[in-house]
mmCIF file of C-alpha atoms in Angstrom:
data_model
loop_
_atom_site.group_PDB
_atom_site.id
_atom_site.type_symbol
_atom_site.label_atom_id
_atom_site.label_comp_id
_atom_site.label_asym_id
_atom_site.label_seq_id
_atom_site.Cartn_x
_atom_site.Cartn_y
_atom_site.Cartn_z
ATOM 1 C CA MET A 28 45.996 -23.659 3.411
ATOM 2 C CA ARG A 29 43.941 -20.577 4.163
ATOM 3 C CA GLY A 30 42.070 -18.674 1.395
ATOM 4 C CA SER A 31 42.959 -14.942 0.777
ATOM 5 C CA GLY A 32 39.623 -13.670 2.214
ATOM 6 C CA PRO A 33 40.024 -14.810 5.927
ATOM 7 C CA ALA A 34 43.792 -13.987 5.988
ATOM 8 C CA ARG A 35 43.082 -10.491 4.760
ATOM 9 C CA SER A 36 40.354 -9.884 7.449
ATOM 10 C CA THR A 37 42.531 -11.415 10.173
ATOM 11 C CA ALA A 38 45.351 -8.984 9.241
ATOM 12 C CA VAL A 39 42.977 -6.044 9.464
ATOM 13 C CA THR A 40 41.732 -7.084 12.906
ATOM 14 C CA ARG A 41 45.197 -7.639 14.227
ATOM 15 C CA THR A 42 46.354 -4.105 13.212
ATOM 16 C CA PRO A 43 46.156 -1.843 16.218
ATOM 17 C CA ILE A 44 43.708 0.967 15.590
ATOM 18 C CA SER A 45 45.145 4.388 14.931
ATOM 19 C CA VAL A 46 44.748 6.877 17.776
ATOM 20 C CA ARG A 47 43.003 9.312 15.314
ATOM 21 C CA VAL A 48 40.554 6.641 14.116
ATOM 22 C CA GLU A 49 39.818 5.722 17.721
ATOM 23 C CA GLY A 50 39.233 9.388 18.555
ATOM 24 C CA PHE A 51 36.792 9.710 15.691
ATOM 25 C CA LEU A 52 34.917 6.541 16.766
ATOM 26 C CA GLU A 53 34.704 7.942 20.367
ATOM 27 C CA LYS A 54 33.275 11.213 19.024
ATOM 28 C CA LEU A 55 30.603 9.184 17.158
ATOM 29 C CA ALA A 56 29.742 7.303 20.355
ATOM 30 C CA ALA A 57 29.602 10.572 22.334
ATOM 31 C CA GLU A 58 27.158 12.005 19.768
ATOM 32 C CA GLY A 59 24.848 8.968 20.186
ATOM 33 C CA ALA A 60 25.644 7.008 17.175
ATOM 34 C CA ALA A 61 24.143 3.450 17.175
ATOM 35 C CA ASP A 62 26.568 0.663 18.096
ATOM 36 C CA ASN A 63 26.053 -0.969 14.516
ATOM 37 C CA THR A 64 27.016 2.409 12.972
ATOM 38 C CA ILE A 65 30.177 2.618 15.011
ATOM 39 C CA ASP A 66 31.107 -0.957 14.279
ATOM 40 C CA SER A 67 30.573 -0.440 10.543
ATOM 41 C CA TYR A 68 32.777 2.722 10.603
ATOM 42 C CA ARG A 69 35.393 0.758 12.649
ATOM 43 C CA ARG A 70 35.530 -2.023 10.046
ATOM 44 C CA ASP A 71 35.635 0.354 7.070
ATOM 45 C CA LEU A 72 38.302 2.594 8.606
ATOM 46 C CA LEU A 73 40.447 -0.415 9.788
ATOM 47 C CA HIS A 74 40.298 -1.683 6.226
ATOM 48 C CA PHE A 75 41.410 1.696 4.906
ATOM 49 C CA GLN A 76 44.060 1.877 7.625
ATOM 50 C CA ALA A 77 45.626 -1.406 6.542
ATOM 51 C CA PHE A 78 45.654 -0.203 3.004
ATOM 52 C CA ALA A 79 47.295 3.128 3.973
ATOM 53 C CA LEU A 80 49.882 1.484 6.306
ATOM 54 C CA ALA A 81 50.907 -0.884 3.481
ATOM 55 C CA ARG A 82 51.891 2.290 1.651
ATOM 56 C CA ARG A 83 53.750 3.632 4.639
ATOM 57 C CA ARG A 84 51.094 6.183 5.630
ATOM 58 C CA ALA A 85 49.055 6.499 8.807
ATOM 59 C CA PRO A 86 45.383 6.750 7.750
ATOM 60 C CA GLU A 87 45.160 10.357 9.026
ATOM 61 C CA ASP A 88 48.134 11.317 6.839
ATOM 62 C CA ALA A 89 46.883 9.740 3.613
ATOM 63 C CA GLY A 90 46.491 12.042 0.699
ATOM 64 C CA GLN A 91 43.997 12.062 -2.130
ATOM 65 C CA ALA A 92 46.201 9.698 -4.258
ATOM 66 C CA ILE A 93 46.046 6.987 -1.586
ATOM 67 C CA VAL A 94 42.271 7.327 -1.160
ATOM 68 C CA ARG A 95 41.860 7.130 -4.899
ATOM 69 C CA GLN A 96 44.084 3.954 -5.048
ATOM 70 C CA TYR A 97 42.076 2.554 -2.141
ATOM 71 C CA LEU A 98 38.740 3.042 -3.975
ATOM 72 C CA GLN A 99 40.270 1.611 -7.165
ATOM 73 C CA SER A 100 41.443 -1.537 -5.197
ATOM 74 C CA LEU A 101 37.848 -1.983 -3.955
ATOM 75 C CA SER A 102 36.557 -1.909 -7.458
ATOM 76 C CA GLU A 103 39.350 -4.231 -8.770
ATOM 77 C CA ALA A 104 38.561 -6.701 -5.898
ATOM 78 C CA GLY A 105 35.002 -6.963 -7.270
ATOM 79 C CA MET A 106 33.274 -5.082 -4.502
ATOM 80 C CA ALA A 107 29.928 -3.596 -5.317
ATOM 81 C CA PRO A 108 29.776 0.210 -6.033
ATOM 82 C CA ALA A 109 27.540 0.516 -2.939
ATOM 83 C CA THR A 110 30.297 -0.818 -0.802
ATOM 84 C CA GLY A 111 32.847 1.592 -2.297
ATOM 85 C CA ALA A 112 30.335 4.423 -1.734
ATOM 86 C CA ARG A 113 29.797 3.416 1.919
ATOM 87 C CA ARG A 114 33.548 3.209 2.582
ATOM 88 C CA LEU A 115 34.073 6.593 0.921
ATOM 89 C CA SER A 116 31.354 7.995 3.139
ATOM 90 C CA ALA A 117 33.104 6.732 6.210
ATOM 91 C CA LEU A 118 36.379 8.249 4.908
ATOM 92 C CA ARG A 119 34.710 11.575 4.222
ATOM 93 C CA GLN A 120 33.347 11.688 7.829
ATOM 94 C CA PHE A 121 36.731 10.777 9.212
ATOM 95 C CA PHE A 122 38.701 13.361 7.229
ATOM 96 C CA ARG A 123 36.020 16.026 8.124
ATOM 97 C CA PHE A 124 36.516 15.208 11.687
ATOM 98 C CA LEU A 125 40.333 15.558 11.342
ATOM 99 C CA PHE A 126 39.921 18.851 9.562
ATOM 100 C CA ALA A 127 37.542 20.173 12.232
ATOM 101 C CA GLU A 128 39.919 19.118 15.004
ATOM 102 C CA GLY A 129 42.872 20.960 13.289
ATOM 103 C CA VAL A 130 44.737 17.733 12.684
ATOM 104 C CA ARG A 131 44.665 18.292 8.924
ATOM 105 C CA GLY A 132 44.483 21.480 6.898
ATOM 106 C CA ASP A 133 42.670 19.771 3.994
ATOM 107 C CA ASP A 134 40.194 17.053 3.192
ATOM 108 C CA PRO A 135 41.509 14.546 0.594
ATOM 109 C CA THR A 136 38.044 13.227 -0.040
ATOM 110 C CA ALA A 137 36.437 16.555 -0.800
ATOM 111 C CA ALA A 138 36.930 16.473 -4.590
ATOM 112 C CA LEU A 139 36.225 12.696 -4.953
ATOM 113 C CA ASP A 140 33.089 11.441 -6.597
ATOM 114 C CA SER A 141 31.257 8.419 -5.172
ATOM 115 C CA PRO A 142 31.496 5.210 -7.170
ATOM 116 C CA ARG A 143 28.742 4.983 -9.770
ATOM 117 C CA ARG A 144 25.937 2.725 -8.776
ATOM 118 C CA ALA A 145 24.158 0.840 -11.387
ATOM 119 C CA ARG A 146 20.580 1.995 -11.978
ATOM 120 C CA ARG A 147 18.006 -0.495 -10.776
ATOM 121 C CA ILE A 148 15.356 -1.652 -13.137
ATOM 122 C CA PRO A 149 12.005 -0.998 -11.436
ATOM 123 C CA LYS A 150 10.091 -4.026 -10.235
ATOM 124 C CA TYR A 151 6.653 -4.541 -11.593
ATOM 125 C CA LEU A 152 3.776 -6.988 -11.053
ATOM 126 C CA SER A 153 2.464 -9.294 -13.762
ATOM 127 C CA GLU A 154 -1.108 -8.900 -14.928
ATOM 128 C CA LYS A 155 -2.030 -12.052 -12.865
ATOM 129 C CA GLU A 156 -0.428 -10.541 -9.733
ATOM 130 C CA VAL A 157 -2.382 -7.346 -10.180
ATOM 131 C CA ASP A 158 -5.641 -9.325 -10.725
ATOM 132 C CA ASP A 159 -4.884 -11.343 -7.575
ATOM 133 C CA LEU A 160 -4.346 -8.240 -5.552
ATOM 134 C CA LEU A 161 -7.541 -6.620 -6.779
ATOM 135 C CA ASN A 162 -9.510 -9.794 -6.144
ATOM 136 C CA ALA A 163 -8.092 -10.181 -2.649
ATOM 137 C CA ALA A 164 -8.973 -6.550 -1.827
ATOM 138 C CA ARG A 165 -12.561 -6.971 -3.164
ATOM 139 C CA GLU A 166 -13.091 -10.144 -1.060
ATOM 140 C CA ARG A 167 -12.685 -8.229 2.076
ATOM 141 C CA LYS A 168 -16.075 -7.356 3.660
ATOM 142 C CA GLY A 169 -17.405 -4.015 4.978
ATOM 143 C CA ALA A 170 -16.009 -0.583 4.827
ATOM 144 C CA ASP A 171 -12.334 -1.713 5.207
ATOM 145 C CA GLY A 172 -12.732 -3.977 2.228
ATOM 146 C CA ALA A 173 -14.185 -1.168 0.123
ATOM 147 C CA ARG A 174 -11.402 1.166 1.213
ATOM 148 C CA LEU A 175 -8.689 -1.391 0.488
ATOM 149 C CA ALA A 176 -10.112 -2.174 -2.982
ATOM 150 C CA ALA A 177 -10.317 1.604 -3.781
ATOM 151 C CA LEU A 178 -6.698 2.139 -2.671
ATOM 152 C CA VAL A 179 -5.384 -0.812 -4.755
ATOM 153 C CA GLU A 180 -7.345 0.334 -7.818
ATOM 154 C CA ILE A 181 -6.092 3.891 -7.408
ATOM 155 C CA LEU A 182 -2.455 2.724 -7.198
ATOM 156 C CA TYR A 183 -2.932 0.489 -10.241
ATOM 157 C CA ALA A 184 -4.722 3.105 -12.320
ATOM 158 C CA THR A 185 -2.613 6.149 -11.468
ATOM 159 C CA GLY A 186 0.899 5.018 -10.824
ATOM 160 C CA LEU A 187 1.006 6.931 -7.586
ATOM 161 C CA ARG A 188 3.683 6.040 -5.074
ATOM 162 C CA VAL A 189 2.332 4.390 -1.960
ATOM 163 C CA SER A 190 3.660 7.296 0.141
ATOM 164 C CA GLU A 191 1.721 9.710 -2.001
ATOM 165 C CA LEU A 192 -1.476 7.673 -1.692
ATOM 166 C CA VAL A 193 -1.440 7.186 2.095
ATOM 167 C CA GLY A 194 -0.626 10.909 2.558
ATOM 168 C CA LEU A 195 -3.513 12.146 0.460
ATOM 169 C CA PRO A 196 -5.872 14.487 2.378
ATOM 170 C CA LEU A 197 -9.602 14.295 1.624
ATOM 171 C CA SER A 198 -9.250 17.734 -0.004
ATOM 172 C CA ALA A 199 -7.230 16.005 -2.741
ATOM 173 C CA VAL A 200 -10.468 14.622 -4.268
ATOM 174 C CA SER A 201 -12.221 17.049 -6.685
ATOM 175 C CA ARG A 202 -15.771 18.152 -5.938
ATOM 176 C CA ASP A 203 -17.155 15.825 -8.553
ATOM 177 C CA GLY A 204 -15.066 12.958 -7.198
ATOM 178 C CA ARG A 205 -13.518 12.193 -10.556
ATOM 179 C CA MET A 206 -10.015 13.600 -10.058
ATOM 180 C CA LEU A 207 -7.291 13.622 -7.451
ATOM 181 C CA VAL A 208 -4.704 16.395 -7.048
ATOM 182 C CA VAL A 209 -1.431 14.918 -5.805
ATOM 183 C CA LEU A 210 1.491 16.820 -4.434
ATOM 184 C CA GLY A 211 4.450 14.627 -5.396
ATOM 185 C CA LYS A 212 8.210 14.748 -5.277
ATOM 186 C CA GLY A 213 9.674 18.231 -5.450
ATOM 187 C CA ASP A 214 6.277 19.563 -4.488
ATOM 188 C CA LYS A 215 5.074 19.103 -8.055
ATOM 189 C CA GLU A 216 1.255 18.970 -8.407
ATOM 190 C CA ARG A 217 -0.292 16.253 -10.572
ATOM 191 C CA MET A 218 -3.969 15.731 -11.445
#
């Protein structure tokens, strides 16, 4: 006896694709979207299409209530919020396409919020891992070794983002060499 997972995906792949969904995917291809992007949109839209058809609606005719029910079903099925957000993004692009083409006079996704993603706890290094990094940098010989050790020590001592550190111009170092002026996120200056 088959499990519910494979049967569901088989049903989705057997459903003929909507002409409007196919038109949207063709537009993506014509605009130069990557094959993987188009495949992802196809899977997500076919999944929504199957949901809409089960409620006697073509995907292009689905209203906000059906889109909300769809997102709720994803959550109830235990899908990660990131999956729901990705599928909602595909639906937004699809409905914007339909609106721009004059197929619809509205966008049922316009007033919907993306599923809330859990905030990730920042990853950090243990004291031993930091010591190992510093020691490995100091073991390198020559100017490259000194530079690497300085970079690692600056990261450790200041909490700079790697992108901020590698983008620092020489002018960021104060004249006395004891301070850095960093332009960070939102063009905020830090010393």
